[in-house]
Short mmCIF file of C-alpha atoms in Angstrom, two decimals:
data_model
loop_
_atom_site.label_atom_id
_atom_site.label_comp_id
_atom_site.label_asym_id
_atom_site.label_seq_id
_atom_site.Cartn_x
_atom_site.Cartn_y
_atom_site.Cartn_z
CA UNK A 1 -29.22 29.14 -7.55
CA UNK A 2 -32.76 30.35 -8.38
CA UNK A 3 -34.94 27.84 -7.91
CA UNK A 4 -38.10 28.98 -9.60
CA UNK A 5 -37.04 30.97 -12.93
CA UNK A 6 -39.11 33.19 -14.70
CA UNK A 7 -38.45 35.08 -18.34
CA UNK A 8 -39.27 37.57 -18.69
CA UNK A 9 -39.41 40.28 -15.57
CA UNK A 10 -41.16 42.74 -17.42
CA UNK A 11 -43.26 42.39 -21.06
CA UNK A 12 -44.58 45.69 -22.52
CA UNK A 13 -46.56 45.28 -25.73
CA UNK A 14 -49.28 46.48 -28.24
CA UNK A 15 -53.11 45.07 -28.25
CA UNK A 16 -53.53 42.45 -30.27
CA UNK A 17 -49.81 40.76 -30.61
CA UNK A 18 -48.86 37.49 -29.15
CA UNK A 19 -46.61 36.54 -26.51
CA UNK A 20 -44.94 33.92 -23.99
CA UNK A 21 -43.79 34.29 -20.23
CA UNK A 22 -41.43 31.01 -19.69
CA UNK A 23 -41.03 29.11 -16.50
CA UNK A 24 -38.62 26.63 -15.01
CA UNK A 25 -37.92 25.07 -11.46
CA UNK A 26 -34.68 23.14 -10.55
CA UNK A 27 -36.64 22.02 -7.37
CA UNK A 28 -37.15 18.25 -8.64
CA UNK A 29 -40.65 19.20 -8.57
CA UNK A 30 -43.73 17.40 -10.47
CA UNK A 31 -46.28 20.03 -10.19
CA UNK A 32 -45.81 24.06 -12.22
CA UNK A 33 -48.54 26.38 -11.78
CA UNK A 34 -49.57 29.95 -13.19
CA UNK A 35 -50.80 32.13 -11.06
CA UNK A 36 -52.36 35.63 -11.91
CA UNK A 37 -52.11 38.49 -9.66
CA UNK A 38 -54.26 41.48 -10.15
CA UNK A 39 -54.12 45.18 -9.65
CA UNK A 40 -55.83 44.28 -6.72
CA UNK A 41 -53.52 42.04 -5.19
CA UNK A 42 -55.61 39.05 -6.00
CA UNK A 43 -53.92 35.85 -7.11
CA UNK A 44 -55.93 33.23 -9.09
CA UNK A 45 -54.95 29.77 -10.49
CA UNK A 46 -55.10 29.39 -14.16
CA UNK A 47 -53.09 26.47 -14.53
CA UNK A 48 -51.55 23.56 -12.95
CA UNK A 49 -49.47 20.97 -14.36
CA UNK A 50 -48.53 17.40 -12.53
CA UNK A 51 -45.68 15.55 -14.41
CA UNK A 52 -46.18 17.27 -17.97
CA UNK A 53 -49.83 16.42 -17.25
CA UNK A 54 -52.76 18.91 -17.29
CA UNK A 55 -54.18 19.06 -14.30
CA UNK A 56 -56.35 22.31 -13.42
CA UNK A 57 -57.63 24.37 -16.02
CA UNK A 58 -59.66 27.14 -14.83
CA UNK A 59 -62.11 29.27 -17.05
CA UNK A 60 -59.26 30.89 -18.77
CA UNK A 61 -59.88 32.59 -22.28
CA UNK A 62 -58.57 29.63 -24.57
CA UNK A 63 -55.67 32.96 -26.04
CA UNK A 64 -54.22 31.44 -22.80
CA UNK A 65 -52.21 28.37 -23.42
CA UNK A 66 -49.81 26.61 -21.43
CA UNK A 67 -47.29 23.98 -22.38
CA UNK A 68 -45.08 21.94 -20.13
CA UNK A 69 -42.26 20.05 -22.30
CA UNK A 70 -41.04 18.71 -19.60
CA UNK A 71 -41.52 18.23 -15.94
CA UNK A 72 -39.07 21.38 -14.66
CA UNK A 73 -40.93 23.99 -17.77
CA UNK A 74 -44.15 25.44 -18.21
CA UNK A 75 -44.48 27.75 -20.41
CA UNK A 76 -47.54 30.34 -21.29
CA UNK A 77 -48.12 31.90 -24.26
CA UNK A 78 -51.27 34.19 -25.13
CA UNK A 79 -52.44 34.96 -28.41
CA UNK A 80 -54.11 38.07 -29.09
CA UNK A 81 -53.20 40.56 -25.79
CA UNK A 82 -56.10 42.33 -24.49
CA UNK A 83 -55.86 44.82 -21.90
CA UNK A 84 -57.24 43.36 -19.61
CA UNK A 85 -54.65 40.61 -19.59
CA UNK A 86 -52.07 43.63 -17.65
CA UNK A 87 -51.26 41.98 -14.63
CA UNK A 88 -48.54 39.98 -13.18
CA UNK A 89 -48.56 36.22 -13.77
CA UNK A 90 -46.18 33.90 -11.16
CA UNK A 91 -45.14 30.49 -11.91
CA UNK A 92 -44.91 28.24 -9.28
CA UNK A 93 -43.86 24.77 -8.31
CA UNK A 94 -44.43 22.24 -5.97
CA UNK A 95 -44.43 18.87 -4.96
CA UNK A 96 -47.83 16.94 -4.68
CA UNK A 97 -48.36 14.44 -1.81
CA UNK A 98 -50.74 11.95 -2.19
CA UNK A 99 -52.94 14.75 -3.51
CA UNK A 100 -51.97 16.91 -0.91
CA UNK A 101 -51.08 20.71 -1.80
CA UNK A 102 -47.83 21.62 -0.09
CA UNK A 103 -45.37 24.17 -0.05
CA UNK A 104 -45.40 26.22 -3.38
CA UNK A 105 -42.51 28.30 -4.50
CA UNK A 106 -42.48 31.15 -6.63
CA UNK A 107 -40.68 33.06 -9.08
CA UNK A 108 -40.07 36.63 -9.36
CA UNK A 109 -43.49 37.57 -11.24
CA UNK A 110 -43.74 38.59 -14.90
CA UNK A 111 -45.30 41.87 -15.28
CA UNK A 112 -47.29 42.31 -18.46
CA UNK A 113 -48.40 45.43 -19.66
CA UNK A 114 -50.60 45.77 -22.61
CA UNK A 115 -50.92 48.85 -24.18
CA UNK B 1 -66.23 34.17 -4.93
CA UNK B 2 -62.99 33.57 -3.15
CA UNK B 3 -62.05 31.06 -0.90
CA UNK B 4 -59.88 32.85 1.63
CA UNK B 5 -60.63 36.58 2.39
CA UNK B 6 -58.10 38.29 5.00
CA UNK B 7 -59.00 40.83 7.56
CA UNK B 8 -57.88 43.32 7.47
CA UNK B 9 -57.16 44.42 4.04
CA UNK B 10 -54.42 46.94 5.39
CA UNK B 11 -52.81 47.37 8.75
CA UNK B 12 -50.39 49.57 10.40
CA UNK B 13 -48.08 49.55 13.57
CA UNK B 14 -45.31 50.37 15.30
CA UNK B 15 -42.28 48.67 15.40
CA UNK B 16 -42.17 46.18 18.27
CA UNK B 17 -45.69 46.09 17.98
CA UNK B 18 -47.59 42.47 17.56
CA UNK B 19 -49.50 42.40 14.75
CA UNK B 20 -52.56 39.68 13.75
CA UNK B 21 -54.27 38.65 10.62
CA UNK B 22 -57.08 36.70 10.02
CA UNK B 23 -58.40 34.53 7.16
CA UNK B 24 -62.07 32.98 6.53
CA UNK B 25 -62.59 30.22 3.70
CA UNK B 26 -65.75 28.48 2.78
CA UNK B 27 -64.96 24.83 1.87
CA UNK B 28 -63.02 22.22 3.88
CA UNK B 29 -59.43 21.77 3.85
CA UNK B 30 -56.48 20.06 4.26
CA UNK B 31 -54.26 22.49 4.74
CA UNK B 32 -54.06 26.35 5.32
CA UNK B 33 -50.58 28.50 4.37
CA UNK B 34 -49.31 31.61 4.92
CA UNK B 35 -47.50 33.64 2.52
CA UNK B 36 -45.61 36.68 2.38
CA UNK B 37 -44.83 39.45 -0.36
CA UNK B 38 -42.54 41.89 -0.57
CA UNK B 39 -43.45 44.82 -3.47
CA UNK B 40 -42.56 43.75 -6.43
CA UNK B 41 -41.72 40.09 -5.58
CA UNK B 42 -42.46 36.72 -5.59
CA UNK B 43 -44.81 35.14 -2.88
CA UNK B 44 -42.61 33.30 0.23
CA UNK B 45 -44.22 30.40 2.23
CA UNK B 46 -44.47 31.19 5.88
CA UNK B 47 -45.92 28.12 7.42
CA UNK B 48 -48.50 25.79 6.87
CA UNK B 49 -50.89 24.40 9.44
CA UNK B 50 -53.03 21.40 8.49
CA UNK B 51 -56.37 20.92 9.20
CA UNK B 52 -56.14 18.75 12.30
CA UNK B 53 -53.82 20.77 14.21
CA UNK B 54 -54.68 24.12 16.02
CA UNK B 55 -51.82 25.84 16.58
CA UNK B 56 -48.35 25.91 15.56
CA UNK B 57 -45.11 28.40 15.91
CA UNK B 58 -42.49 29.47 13.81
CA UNK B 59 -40.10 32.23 15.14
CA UNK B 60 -41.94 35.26 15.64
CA UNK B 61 -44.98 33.78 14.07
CA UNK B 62 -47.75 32.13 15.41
CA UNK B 63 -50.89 30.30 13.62
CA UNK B 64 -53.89 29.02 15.00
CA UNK B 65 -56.68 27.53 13.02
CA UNK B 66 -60.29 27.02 13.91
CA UNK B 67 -62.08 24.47 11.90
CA UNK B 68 -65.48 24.83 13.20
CA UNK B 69 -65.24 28.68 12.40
CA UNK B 70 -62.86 28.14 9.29
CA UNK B 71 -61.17 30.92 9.89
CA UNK B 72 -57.00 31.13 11.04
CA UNK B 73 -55.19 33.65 11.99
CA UNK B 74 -51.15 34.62 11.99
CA UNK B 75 -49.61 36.31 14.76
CA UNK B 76 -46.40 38.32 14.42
CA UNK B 77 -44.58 39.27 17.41
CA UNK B 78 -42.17 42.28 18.27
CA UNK B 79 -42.91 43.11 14.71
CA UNK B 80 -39.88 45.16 12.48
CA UNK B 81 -39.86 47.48 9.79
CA UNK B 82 -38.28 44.67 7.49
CA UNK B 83 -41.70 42.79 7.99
CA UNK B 84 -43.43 45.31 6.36
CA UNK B 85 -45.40 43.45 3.17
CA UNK B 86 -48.32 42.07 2.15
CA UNK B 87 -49.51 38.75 3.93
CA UNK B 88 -51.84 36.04 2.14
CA UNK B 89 -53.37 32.97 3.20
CA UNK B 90 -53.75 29.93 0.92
CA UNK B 91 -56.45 26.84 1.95
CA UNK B 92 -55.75 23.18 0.47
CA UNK B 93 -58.79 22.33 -0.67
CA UNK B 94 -58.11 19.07 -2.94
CA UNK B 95 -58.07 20.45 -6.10
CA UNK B 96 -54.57 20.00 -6.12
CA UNK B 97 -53.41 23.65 -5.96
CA UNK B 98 -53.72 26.65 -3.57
CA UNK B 99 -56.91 29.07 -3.46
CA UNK B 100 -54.89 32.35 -2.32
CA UNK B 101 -57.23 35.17 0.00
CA UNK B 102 -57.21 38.94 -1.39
CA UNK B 103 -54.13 39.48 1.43
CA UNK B 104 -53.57 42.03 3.91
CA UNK B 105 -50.91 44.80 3.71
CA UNK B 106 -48.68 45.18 6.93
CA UNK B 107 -46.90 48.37 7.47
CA UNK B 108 -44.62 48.37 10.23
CA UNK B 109 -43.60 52.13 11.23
CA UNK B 110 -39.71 52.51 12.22
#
């Protein structure tokens, strides 16, 4: 069983539209992230999520917006693609300990290209 | 600027061959992890050391940590081809998630 779920793998779309990467863990977890990774190789928080609860926020463009409808989803959706939004975005889960960080798993990646 | 920067940014050996990594951060920490990524692929957790330990093994790998420098560093022994991939570290810093380095990229030569 996968336990960090991503959909979809691969996203290639026009400037301009609007679209959503989905996310969910059957971990048991209480904490989903996104992650972006870079051409570079760089990976950078943009969101975090503790029990449905938003937790980190970082200075994400507000066409970024995350919603967790339960504690085992997180979904993204961004309005408006740029093309500077190409990259790879991970969702990850984990399980906080008395604000403590721990293990995070990953899924697959979803690679967006925008055209 | 980034918490965790890796040095270096690529590196390649032969197989059987240790090979070492190293990671600085800025801030104070409760933990430091190590990740791994294969191309195209989701990151894997490798081990995670917490701040008031100094050393600690896993199989082939070994981490040490060094508070006072905050820096770490991961070991691989008797390296194969199959560890070929990119390598990150991730500090703990209490923001309740990770702060991932800029990685380095093994290549381990058959």
């Amino acid at each position: 069983d996968t336990a960090v779920s991503q959909t979809p793998k691969y996203l290639v779309t026009q400037m301009g539209n609007d679209k959503s990467i989905k996310c969910e863990q059957n971990l048991g977890h209480d904490t989903m992230y996104w992650y972006k990774q870079d051409s570079k190789k760089f990976l950078k928080i943009m969101f975090s999520y503790n029990n449905k609860e938003l937790i980190i926020n970082e200075t994400v463009p507000n066409r970024f917006s995350p919603k967790s409808p339960d504690k085992a989803h997180l979904n993204l959706h961004i309005n408006s693609l740029e093309l500077g939004d190409s990259a790879v975005y991970f969702c990850a889960s984990s399980q906080m300990d008395y604000l403590e960080t721990g293990e995070l798993f990953f899924g697959e990646g979803s690679r967006l290209t925008v055209l | 600027s980034q918490q965790g920067e890796e040095d270096p940014q690529a590196l390649s050996i032969q197989e059987g061959e240790n090979a070492t990594m190293n990671c600085s951060y800025k801030t104070s920490i409760n933990n430091l992890q190590w990740y791994r990524q294969n191309s195209g692929r989701g990151l894997v957790h490798l081990i995670l050391i917490r701040s008031n330990e100094r050393e600690k093994h896993s199989g082939r790998l070994r981490v040490t940590l060094d508070t006072s420098k905050k820096s770490s560093s991961l070991l691989i022994t008797a390296s194969r081809a199959a560890d070929t991939a990119s390598y990150f570290c991730a500090t703990d810093t209490g923001r309740r998630a990770l702060t991932f380095g800029s990685g380095t990229r093994l290549q381990v030569q058959p």
